[in-house]
JSON list of C-alpha atoms in Angstrom, two decimals:
[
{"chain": "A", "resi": 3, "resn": "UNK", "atom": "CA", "xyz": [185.99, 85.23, 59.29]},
{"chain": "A", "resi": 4, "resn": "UNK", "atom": "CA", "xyz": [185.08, 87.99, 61.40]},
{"chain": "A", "resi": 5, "resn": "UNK", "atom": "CA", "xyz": [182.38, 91.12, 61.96]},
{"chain": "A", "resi": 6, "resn": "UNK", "atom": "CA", "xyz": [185.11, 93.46, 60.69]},
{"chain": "A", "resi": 7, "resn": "UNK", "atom": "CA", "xyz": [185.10, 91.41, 57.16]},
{"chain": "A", "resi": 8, "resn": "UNK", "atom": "CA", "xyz": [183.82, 93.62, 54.26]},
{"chain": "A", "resi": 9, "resn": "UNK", "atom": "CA", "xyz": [181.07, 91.88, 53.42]},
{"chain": "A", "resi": 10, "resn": "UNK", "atom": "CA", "xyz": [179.57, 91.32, 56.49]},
{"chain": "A", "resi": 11, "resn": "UNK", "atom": "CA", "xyz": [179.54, 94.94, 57.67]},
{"chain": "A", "resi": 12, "resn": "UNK", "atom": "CA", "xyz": [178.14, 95.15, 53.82]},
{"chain": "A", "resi": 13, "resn": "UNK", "atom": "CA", "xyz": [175.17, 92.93, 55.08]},
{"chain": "A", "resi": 14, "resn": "UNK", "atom": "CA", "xyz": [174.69, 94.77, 58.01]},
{"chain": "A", "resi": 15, "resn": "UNK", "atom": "CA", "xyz": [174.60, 97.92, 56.70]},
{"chain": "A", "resi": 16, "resn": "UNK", "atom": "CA", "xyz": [171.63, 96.48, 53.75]},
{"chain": "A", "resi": 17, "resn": "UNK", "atom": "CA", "xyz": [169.98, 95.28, 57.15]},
{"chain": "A", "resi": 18, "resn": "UNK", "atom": "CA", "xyz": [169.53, 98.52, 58.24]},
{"chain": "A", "resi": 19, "resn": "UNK", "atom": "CA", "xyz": [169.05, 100.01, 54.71]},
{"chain": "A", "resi": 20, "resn": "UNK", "atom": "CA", "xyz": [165.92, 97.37, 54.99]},
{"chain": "A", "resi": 21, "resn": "UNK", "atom": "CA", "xyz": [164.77, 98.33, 58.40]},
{"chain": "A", "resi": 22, "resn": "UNK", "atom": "CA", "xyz": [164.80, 102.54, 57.45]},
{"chain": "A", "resi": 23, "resn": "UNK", "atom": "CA", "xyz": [162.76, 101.49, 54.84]},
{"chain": "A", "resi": 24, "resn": "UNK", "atom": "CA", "xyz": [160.06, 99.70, 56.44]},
{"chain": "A", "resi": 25, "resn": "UNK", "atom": "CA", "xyz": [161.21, 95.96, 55.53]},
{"chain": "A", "resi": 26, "resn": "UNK", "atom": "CA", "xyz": [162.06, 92.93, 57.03]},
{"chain": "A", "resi": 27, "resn": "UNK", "atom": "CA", "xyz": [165.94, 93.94, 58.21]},
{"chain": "A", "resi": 28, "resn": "UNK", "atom": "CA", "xyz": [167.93, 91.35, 56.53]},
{"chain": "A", "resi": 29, "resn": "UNK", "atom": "CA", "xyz": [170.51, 91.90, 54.04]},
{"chain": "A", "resi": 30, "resn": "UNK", "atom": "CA", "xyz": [173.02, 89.98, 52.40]},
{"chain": "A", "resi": 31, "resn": "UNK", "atom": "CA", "xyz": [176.61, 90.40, 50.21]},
{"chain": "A", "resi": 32, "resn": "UNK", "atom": "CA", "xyz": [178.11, 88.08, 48.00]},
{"chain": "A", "resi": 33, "resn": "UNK", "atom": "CA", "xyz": [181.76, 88.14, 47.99]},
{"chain": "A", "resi": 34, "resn": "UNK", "atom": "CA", "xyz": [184.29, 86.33, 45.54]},
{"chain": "A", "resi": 35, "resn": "UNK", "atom": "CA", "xyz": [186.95, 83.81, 46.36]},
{"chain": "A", "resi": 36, "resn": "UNK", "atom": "CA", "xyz": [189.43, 86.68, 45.72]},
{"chain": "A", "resi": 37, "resn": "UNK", "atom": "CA", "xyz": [187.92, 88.91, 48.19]},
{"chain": "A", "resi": 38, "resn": "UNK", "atom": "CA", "xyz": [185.70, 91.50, 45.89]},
{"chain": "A", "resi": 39, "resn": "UNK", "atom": "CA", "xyz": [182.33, 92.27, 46.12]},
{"chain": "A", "resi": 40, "resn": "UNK", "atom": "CA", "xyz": [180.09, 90.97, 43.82]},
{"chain": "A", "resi": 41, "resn": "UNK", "atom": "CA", "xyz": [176.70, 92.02, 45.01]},
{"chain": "A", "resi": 42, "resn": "UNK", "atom": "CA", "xyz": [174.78, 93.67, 48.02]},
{"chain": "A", "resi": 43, "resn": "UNK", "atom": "CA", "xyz": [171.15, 93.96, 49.09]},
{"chain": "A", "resi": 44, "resn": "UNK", "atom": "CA", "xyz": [167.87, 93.33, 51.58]},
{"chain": "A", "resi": 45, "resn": "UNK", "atom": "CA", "xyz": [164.70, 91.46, 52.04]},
{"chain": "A", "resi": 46, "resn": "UNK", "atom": "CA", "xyz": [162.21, 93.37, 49.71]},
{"chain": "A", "resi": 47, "resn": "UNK", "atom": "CA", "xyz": [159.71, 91.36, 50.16]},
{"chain": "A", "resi": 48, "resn": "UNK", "atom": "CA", "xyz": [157.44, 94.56, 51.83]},
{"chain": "A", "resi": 49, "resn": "UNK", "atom": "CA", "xyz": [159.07, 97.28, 49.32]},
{"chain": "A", "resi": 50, "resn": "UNK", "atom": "CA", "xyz": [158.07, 95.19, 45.81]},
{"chain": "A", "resi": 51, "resn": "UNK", "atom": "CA", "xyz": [155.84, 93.21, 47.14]},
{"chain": "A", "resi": 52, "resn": "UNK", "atom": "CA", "xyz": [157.57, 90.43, 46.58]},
{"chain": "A", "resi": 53, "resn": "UNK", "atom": "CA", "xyz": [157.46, 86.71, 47.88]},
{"chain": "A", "resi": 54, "resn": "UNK", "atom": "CA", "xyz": [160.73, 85.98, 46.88]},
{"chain": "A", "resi": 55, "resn": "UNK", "atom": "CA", "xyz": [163.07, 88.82, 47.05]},
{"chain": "A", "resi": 56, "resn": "UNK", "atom": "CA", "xyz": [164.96, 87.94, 50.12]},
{"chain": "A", "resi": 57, "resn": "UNK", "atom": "CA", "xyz": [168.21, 89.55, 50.92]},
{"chain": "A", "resi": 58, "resn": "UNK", "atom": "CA", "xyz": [170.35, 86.73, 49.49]},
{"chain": "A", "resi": 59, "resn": "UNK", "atom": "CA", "xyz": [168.62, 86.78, 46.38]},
{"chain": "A", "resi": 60, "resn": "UNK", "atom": "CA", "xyz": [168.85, 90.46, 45.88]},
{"chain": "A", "resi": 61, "resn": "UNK", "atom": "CA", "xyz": [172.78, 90.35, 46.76]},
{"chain": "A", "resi": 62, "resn": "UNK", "atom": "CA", "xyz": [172.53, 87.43, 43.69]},
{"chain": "A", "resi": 63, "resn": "UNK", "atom": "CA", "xyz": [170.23, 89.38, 41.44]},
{"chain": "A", "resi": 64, "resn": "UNK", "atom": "CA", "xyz": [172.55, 92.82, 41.81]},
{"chain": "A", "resi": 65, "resn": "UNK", "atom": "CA", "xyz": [175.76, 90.95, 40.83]},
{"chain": "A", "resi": 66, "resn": "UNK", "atom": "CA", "xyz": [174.28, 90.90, 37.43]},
{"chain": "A", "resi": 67, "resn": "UNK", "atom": "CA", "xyz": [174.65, 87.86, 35.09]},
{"chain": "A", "resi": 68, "resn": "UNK", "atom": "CA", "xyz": [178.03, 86.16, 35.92]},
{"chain": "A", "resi": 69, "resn": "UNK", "atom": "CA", "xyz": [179.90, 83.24, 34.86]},
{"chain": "A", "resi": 70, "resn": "UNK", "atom": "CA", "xyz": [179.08, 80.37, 36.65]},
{"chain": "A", "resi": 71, "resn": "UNK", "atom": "CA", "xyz": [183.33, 80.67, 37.93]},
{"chain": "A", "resi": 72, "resn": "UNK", "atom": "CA", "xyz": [181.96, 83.78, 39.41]},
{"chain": "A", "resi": 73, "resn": "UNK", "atom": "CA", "xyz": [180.10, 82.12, 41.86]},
{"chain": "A", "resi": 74, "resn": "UNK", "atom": "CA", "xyz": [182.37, 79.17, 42.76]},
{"chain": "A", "resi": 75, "resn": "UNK", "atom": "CA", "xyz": [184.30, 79.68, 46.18]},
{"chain": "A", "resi": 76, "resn": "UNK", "atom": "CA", "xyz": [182.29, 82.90, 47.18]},
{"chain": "A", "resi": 77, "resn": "UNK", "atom": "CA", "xyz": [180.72, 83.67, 50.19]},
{"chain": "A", "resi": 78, "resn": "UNK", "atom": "CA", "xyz": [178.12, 84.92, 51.27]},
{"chain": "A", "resi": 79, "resn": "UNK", "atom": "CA", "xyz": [177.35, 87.24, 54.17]},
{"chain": "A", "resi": 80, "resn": "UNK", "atom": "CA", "xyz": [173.83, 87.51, 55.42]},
{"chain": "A", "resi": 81, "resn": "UNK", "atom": "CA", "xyz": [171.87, 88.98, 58.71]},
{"chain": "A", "resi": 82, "resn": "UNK", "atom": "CA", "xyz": [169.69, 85.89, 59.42]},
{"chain": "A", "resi": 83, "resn": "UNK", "atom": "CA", "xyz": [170.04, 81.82, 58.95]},
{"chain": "A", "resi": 84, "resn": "UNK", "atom": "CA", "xyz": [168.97, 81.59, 54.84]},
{"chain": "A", "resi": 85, "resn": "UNK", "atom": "CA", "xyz": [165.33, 79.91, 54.41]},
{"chain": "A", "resi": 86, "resn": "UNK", "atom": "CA", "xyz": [165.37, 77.15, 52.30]},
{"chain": "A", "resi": 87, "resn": "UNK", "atom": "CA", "xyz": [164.79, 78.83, 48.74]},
{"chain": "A", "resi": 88, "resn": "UNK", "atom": "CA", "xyz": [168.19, 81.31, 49.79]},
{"chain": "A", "resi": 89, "resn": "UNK", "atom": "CA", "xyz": [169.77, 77.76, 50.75]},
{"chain": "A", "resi": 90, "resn": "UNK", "atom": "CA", "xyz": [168.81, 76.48, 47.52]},
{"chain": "A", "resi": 91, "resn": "UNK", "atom": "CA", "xyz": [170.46, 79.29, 45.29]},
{"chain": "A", "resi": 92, "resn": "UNK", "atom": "CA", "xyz": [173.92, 78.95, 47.47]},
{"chain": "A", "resi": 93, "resn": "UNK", "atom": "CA", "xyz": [174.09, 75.43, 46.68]},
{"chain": "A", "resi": 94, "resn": "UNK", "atom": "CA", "xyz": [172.89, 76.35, 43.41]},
{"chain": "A", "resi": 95, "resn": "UNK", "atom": "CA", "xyz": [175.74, 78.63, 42.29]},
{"chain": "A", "resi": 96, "resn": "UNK", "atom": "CA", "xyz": [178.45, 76.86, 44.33]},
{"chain": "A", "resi": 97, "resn": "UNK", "atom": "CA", "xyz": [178.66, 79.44, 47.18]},
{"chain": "A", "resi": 98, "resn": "UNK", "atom": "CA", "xyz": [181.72, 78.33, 49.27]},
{"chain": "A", "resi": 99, "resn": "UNK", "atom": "CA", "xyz": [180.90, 79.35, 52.73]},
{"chain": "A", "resi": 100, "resn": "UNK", "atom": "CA", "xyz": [177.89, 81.05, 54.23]},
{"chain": "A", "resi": 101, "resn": "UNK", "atom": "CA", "xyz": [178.49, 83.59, 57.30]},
{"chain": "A", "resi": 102, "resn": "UNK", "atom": "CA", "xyz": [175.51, 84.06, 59.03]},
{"chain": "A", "resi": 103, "resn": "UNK", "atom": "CA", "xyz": [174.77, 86.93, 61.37]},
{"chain": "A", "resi": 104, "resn": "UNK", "atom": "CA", "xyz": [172.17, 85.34, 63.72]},
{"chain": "A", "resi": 105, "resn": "UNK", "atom": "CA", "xyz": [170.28, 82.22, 63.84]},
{"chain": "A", "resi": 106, "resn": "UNK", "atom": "CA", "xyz": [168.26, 83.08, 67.09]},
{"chain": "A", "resi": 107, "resn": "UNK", "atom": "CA", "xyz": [165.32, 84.75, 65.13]},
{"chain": "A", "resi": 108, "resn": "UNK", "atom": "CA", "xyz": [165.04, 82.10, 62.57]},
{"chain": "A", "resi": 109, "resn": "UNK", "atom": "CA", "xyz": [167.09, 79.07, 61.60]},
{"chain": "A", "resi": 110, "resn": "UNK", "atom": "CA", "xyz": [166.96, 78.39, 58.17]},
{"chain": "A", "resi": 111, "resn": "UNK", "atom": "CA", "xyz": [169.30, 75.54, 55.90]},
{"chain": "A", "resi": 112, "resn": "UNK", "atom": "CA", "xyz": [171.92, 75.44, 57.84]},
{"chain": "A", "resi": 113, "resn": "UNK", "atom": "CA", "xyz": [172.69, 71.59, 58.38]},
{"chain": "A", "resi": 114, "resn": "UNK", "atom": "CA", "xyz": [171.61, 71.12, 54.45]},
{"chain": "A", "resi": 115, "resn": "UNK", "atom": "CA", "xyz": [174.81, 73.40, 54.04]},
{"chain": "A", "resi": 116, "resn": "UNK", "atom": "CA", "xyz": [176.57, 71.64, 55.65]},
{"chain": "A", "resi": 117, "resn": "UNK", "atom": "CA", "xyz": [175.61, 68.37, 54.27]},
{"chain": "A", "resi": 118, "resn": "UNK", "atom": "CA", "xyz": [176.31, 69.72, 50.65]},
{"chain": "A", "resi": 119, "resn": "UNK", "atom": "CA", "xyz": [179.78, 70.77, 51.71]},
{"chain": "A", "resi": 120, "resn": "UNK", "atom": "CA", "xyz": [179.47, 74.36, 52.12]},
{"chain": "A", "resi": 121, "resn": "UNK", "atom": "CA", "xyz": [180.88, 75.93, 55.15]},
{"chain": "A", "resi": 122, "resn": "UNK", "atom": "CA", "xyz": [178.40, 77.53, 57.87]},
{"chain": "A", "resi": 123, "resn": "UNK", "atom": "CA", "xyz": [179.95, 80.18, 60.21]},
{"chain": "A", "resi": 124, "resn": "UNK", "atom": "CA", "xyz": [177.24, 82.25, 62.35]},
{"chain": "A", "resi": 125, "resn": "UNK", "atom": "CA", "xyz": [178.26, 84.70, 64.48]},
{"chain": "A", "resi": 126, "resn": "UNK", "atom": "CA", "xyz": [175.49, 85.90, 66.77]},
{"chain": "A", "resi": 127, "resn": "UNK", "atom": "CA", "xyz": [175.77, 89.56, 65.71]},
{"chain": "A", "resi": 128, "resn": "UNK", "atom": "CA", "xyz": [173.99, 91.35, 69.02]},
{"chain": "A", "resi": 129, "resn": "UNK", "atom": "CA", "xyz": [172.92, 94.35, 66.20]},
{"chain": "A", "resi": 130, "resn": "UNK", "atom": "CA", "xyz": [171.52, 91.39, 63.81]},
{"chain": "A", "resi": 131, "resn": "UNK", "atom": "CA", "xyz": [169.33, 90.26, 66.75]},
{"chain": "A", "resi": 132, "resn": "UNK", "atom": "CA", "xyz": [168.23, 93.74, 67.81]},
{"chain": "A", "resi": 133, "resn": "UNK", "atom": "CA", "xyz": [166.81, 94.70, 64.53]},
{"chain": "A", "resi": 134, "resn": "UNK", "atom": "CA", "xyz": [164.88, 91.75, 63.56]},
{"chain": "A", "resi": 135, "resn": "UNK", "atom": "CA", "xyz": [163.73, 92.34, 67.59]},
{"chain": "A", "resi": 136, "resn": "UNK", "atom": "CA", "xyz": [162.62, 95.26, 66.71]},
{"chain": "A", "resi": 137, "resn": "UNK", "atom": "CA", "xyz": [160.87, 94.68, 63.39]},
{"chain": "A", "resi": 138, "resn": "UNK", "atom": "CA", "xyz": [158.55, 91.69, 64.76]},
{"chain": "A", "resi": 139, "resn": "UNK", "atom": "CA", "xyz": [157.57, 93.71, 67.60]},
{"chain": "A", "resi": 140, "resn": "UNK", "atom": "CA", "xyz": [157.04, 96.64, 65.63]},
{"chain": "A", "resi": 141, "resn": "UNK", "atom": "CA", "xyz": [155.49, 94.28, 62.40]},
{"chain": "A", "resi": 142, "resn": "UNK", "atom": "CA", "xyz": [154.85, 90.73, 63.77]},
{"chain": "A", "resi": 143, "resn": "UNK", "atom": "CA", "xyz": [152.28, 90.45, 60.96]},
{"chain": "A", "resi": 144, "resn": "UNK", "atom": "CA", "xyz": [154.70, 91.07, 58.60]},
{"chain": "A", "resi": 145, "resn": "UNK", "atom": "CA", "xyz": [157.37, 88.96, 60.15]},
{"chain": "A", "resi": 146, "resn": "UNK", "atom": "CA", "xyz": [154.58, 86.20, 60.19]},
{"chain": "A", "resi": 147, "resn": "UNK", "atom": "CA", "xyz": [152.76, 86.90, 56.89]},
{"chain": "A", "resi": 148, "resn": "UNK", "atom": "CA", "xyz": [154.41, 83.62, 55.60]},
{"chain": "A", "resi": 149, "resn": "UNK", "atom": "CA", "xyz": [153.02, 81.54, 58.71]},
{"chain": "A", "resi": 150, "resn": "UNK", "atom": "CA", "xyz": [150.06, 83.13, 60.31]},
{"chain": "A", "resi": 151, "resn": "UNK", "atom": "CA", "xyz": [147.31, 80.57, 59.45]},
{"chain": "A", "resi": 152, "resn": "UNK", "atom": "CA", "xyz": [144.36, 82.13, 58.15]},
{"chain": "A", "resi": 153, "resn": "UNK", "atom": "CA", "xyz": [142.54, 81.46, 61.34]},
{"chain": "A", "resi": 154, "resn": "UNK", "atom": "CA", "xyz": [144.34, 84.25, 62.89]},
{"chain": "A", "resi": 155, "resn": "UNK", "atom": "CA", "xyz": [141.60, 86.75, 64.69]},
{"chain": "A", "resi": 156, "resn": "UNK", "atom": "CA", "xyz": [142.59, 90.35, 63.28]},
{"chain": "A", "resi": 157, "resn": "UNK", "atom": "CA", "xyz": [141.87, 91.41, 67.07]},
{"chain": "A", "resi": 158, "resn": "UNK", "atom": "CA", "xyz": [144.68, 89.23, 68.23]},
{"chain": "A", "resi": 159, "resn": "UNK", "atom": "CA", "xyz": [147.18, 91.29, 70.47]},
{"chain": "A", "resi": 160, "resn": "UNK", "atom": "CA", "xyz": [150.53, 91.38, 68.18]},
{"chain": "A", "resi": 161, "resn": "UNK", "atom": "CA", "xyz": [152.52, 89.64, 71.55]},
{"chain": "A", "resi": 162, "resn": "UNK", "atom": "CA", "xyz": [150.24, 86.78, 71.09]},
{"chain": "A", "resi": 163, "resn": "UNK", "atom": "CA", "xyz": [151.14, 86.20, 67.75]},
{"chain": "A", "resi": 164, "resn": "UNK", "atom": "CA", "xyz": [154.16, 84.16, 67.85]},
{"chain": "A", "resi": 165, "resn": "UNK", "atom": "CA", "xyz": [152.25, 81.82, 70.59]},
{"chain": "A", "resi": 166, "resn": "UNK", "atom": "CA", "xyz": [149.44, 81.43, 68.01]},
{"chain": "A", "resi": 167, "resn": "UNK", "atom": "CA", "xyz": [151.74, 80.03, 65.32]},
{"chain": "A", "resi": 168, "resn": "UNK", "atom": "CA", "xyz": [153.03, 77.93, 67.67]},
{"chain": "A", "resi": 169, "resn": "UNK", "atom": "CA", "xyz": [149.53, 76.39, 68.93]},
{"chain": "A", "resi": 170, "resn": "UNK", "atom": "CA", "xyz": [148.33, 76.40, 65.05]},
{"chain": "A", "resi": 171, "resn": "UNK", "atom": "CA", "xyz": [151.49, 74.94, 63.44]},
{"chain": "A", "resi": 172, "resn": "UNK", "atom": "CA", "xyz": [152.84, 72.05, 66.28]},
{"chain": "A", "resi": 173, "resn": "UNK", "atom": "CA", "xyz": [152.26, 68.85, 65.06]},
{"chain": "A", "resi": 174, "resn": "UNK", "atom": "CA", "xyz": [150.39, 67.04, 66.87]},
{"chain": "A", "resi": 175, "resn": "UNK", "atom": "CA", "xyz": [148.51, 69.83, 67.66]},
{"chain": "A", "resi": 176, "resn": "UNK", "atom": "CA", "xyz": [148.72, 70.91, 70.79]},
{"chain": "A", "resi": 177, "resn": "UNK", "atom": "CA", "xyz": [145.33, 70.80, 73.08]},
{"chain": "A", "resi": 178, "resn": "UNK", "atom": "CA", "xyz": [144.14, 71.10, 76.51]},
{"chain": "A", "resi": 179, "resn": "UNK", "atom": "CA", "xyz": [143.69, 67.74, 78.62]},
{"chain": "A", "resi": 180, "resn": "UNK", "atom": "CA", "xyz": [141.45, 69.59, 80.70]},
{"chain": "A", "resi": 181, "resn": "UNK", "atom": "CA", "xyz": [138.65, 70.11, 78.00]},
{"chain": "A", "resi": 182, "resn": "UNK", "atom": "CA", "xyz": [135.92, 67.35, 75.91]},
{"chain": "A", "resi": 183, "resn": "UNK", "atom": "CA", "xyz": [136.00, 69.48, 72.95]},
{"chain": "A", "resi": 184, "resn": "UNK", "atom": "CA", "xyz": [139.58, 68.51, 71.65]},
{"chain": "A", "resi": 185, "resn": "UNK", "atom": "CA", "xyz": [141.33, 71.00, 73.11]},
{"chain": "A", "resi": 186, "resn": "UNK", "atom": "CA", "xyz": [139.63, 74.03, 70.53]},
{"chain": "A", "resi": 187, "resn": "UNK", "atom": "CA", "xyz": [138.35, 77.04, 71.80]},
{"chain": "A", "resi": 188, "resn": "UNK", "atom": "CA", "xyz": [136.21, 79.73, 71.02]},
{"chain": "A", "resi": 189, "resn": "UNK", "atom": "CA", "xyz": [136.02, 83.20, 72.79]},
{"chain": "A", "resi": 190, "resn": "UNK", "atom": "CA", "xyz": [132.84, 81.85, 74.48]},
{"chain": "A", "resi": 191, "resn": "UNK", "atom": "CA", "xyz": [134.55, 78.77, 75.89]},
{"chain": "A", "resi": 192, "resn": "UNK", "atom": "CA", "xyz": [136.91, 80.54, 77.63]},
{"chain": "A", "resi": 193, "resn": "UNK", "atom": "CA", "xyz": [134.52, 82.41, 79.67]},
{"chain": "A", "resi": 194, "resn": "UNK", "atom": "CA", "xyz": [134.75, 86.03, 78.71]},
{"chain": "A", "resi": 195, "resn": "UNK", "atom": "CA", "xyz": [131.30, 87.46, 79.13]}
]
């Protein structure tokens, strides 16, 4: 496995077909045990407005309807660390081996992989990282849409965004010891007049 394989420059280059076109950058390619390409494509979640058209699911969906054998032994190339539901569909149709350009952005099923057999090979692609850089500076809200909690003030500087997940989502939440009021705070609490 390598960055010179066929269907990871395949993936790369859907990544960027993605990006041009306003999405999230991540693309994916399915490739048989024999070596031949069975399907290509990107996150379209922003294009189609879809939840669930993710790059590995479009590389699935545009190898058409295949024999199961089809599927067995491939592998499949994709920009970013699969979430769970892209996990589910290699596992599903008996992908082989998953090569992953970067798992620094987001780290998806990886260790579920691996526990169902399926080889995990990530690379750490520096152009994998730079684009999905790129797209949550340039879109955090889109990058987010999936995680922002609906709490999220509109006014919110886009930097501050992944920091407001963070505080939102950590479990326990996370608070401030040097406050009576549980550790929330309004605008007004924090002294801004």
């Amino acid at each position: 496995m390598s960055e010179t394989d066929p269907g990871f420059i395949a993936a790369v280059e859907e990544a960027r077909q993605g990006f041009s076109e306003g999405g999230v950058p991540i693309g994916a390619c399915l490739v048989s045990k024999d070596g031949k390409i069975l399907g290509r494509g990107h996150n379209m979640r922003v294009q189609k407005g879809s939840a669930t058209l993710h790059g590995e699911i479009s590389a699935l969906e545009n190898s058409g309807r295949l024999p199961a054998s089809a599927y067995a032994g491939a592998t499949m190339y994709t920009t970013l660390s699969p979430c769970d539901m892209c996990t589910g569909a290699c596992v599903m149709y008996k992908v082989a081996r998953v090569v992953i350009g970067e798992n620094k952005t987001f780290v998806g099923g990886e260790e579920y992989l691996k526990k169902r057999g399926i080889e995990v090979v990530v690379f750490e692609n520096q152009e994998c990282m730079g684009l999905m850089k790129k797209f949550i500076e340039e879109k955090p809200r889109v990058w987010y849409v999936e995680t922002l909690p609906p709490t999220l003030p509109l006014s919110l500087p886009p930097v501050l965004i992944p920091a407001y997940v963070l505080l939102e989502s950590s479990s326990p939440p996370l608070t401030c010891l040097q406050c009576s009021n549980n550790g929330i705070h309004r605008n007004e609490d924090i002294g801004e007049d």
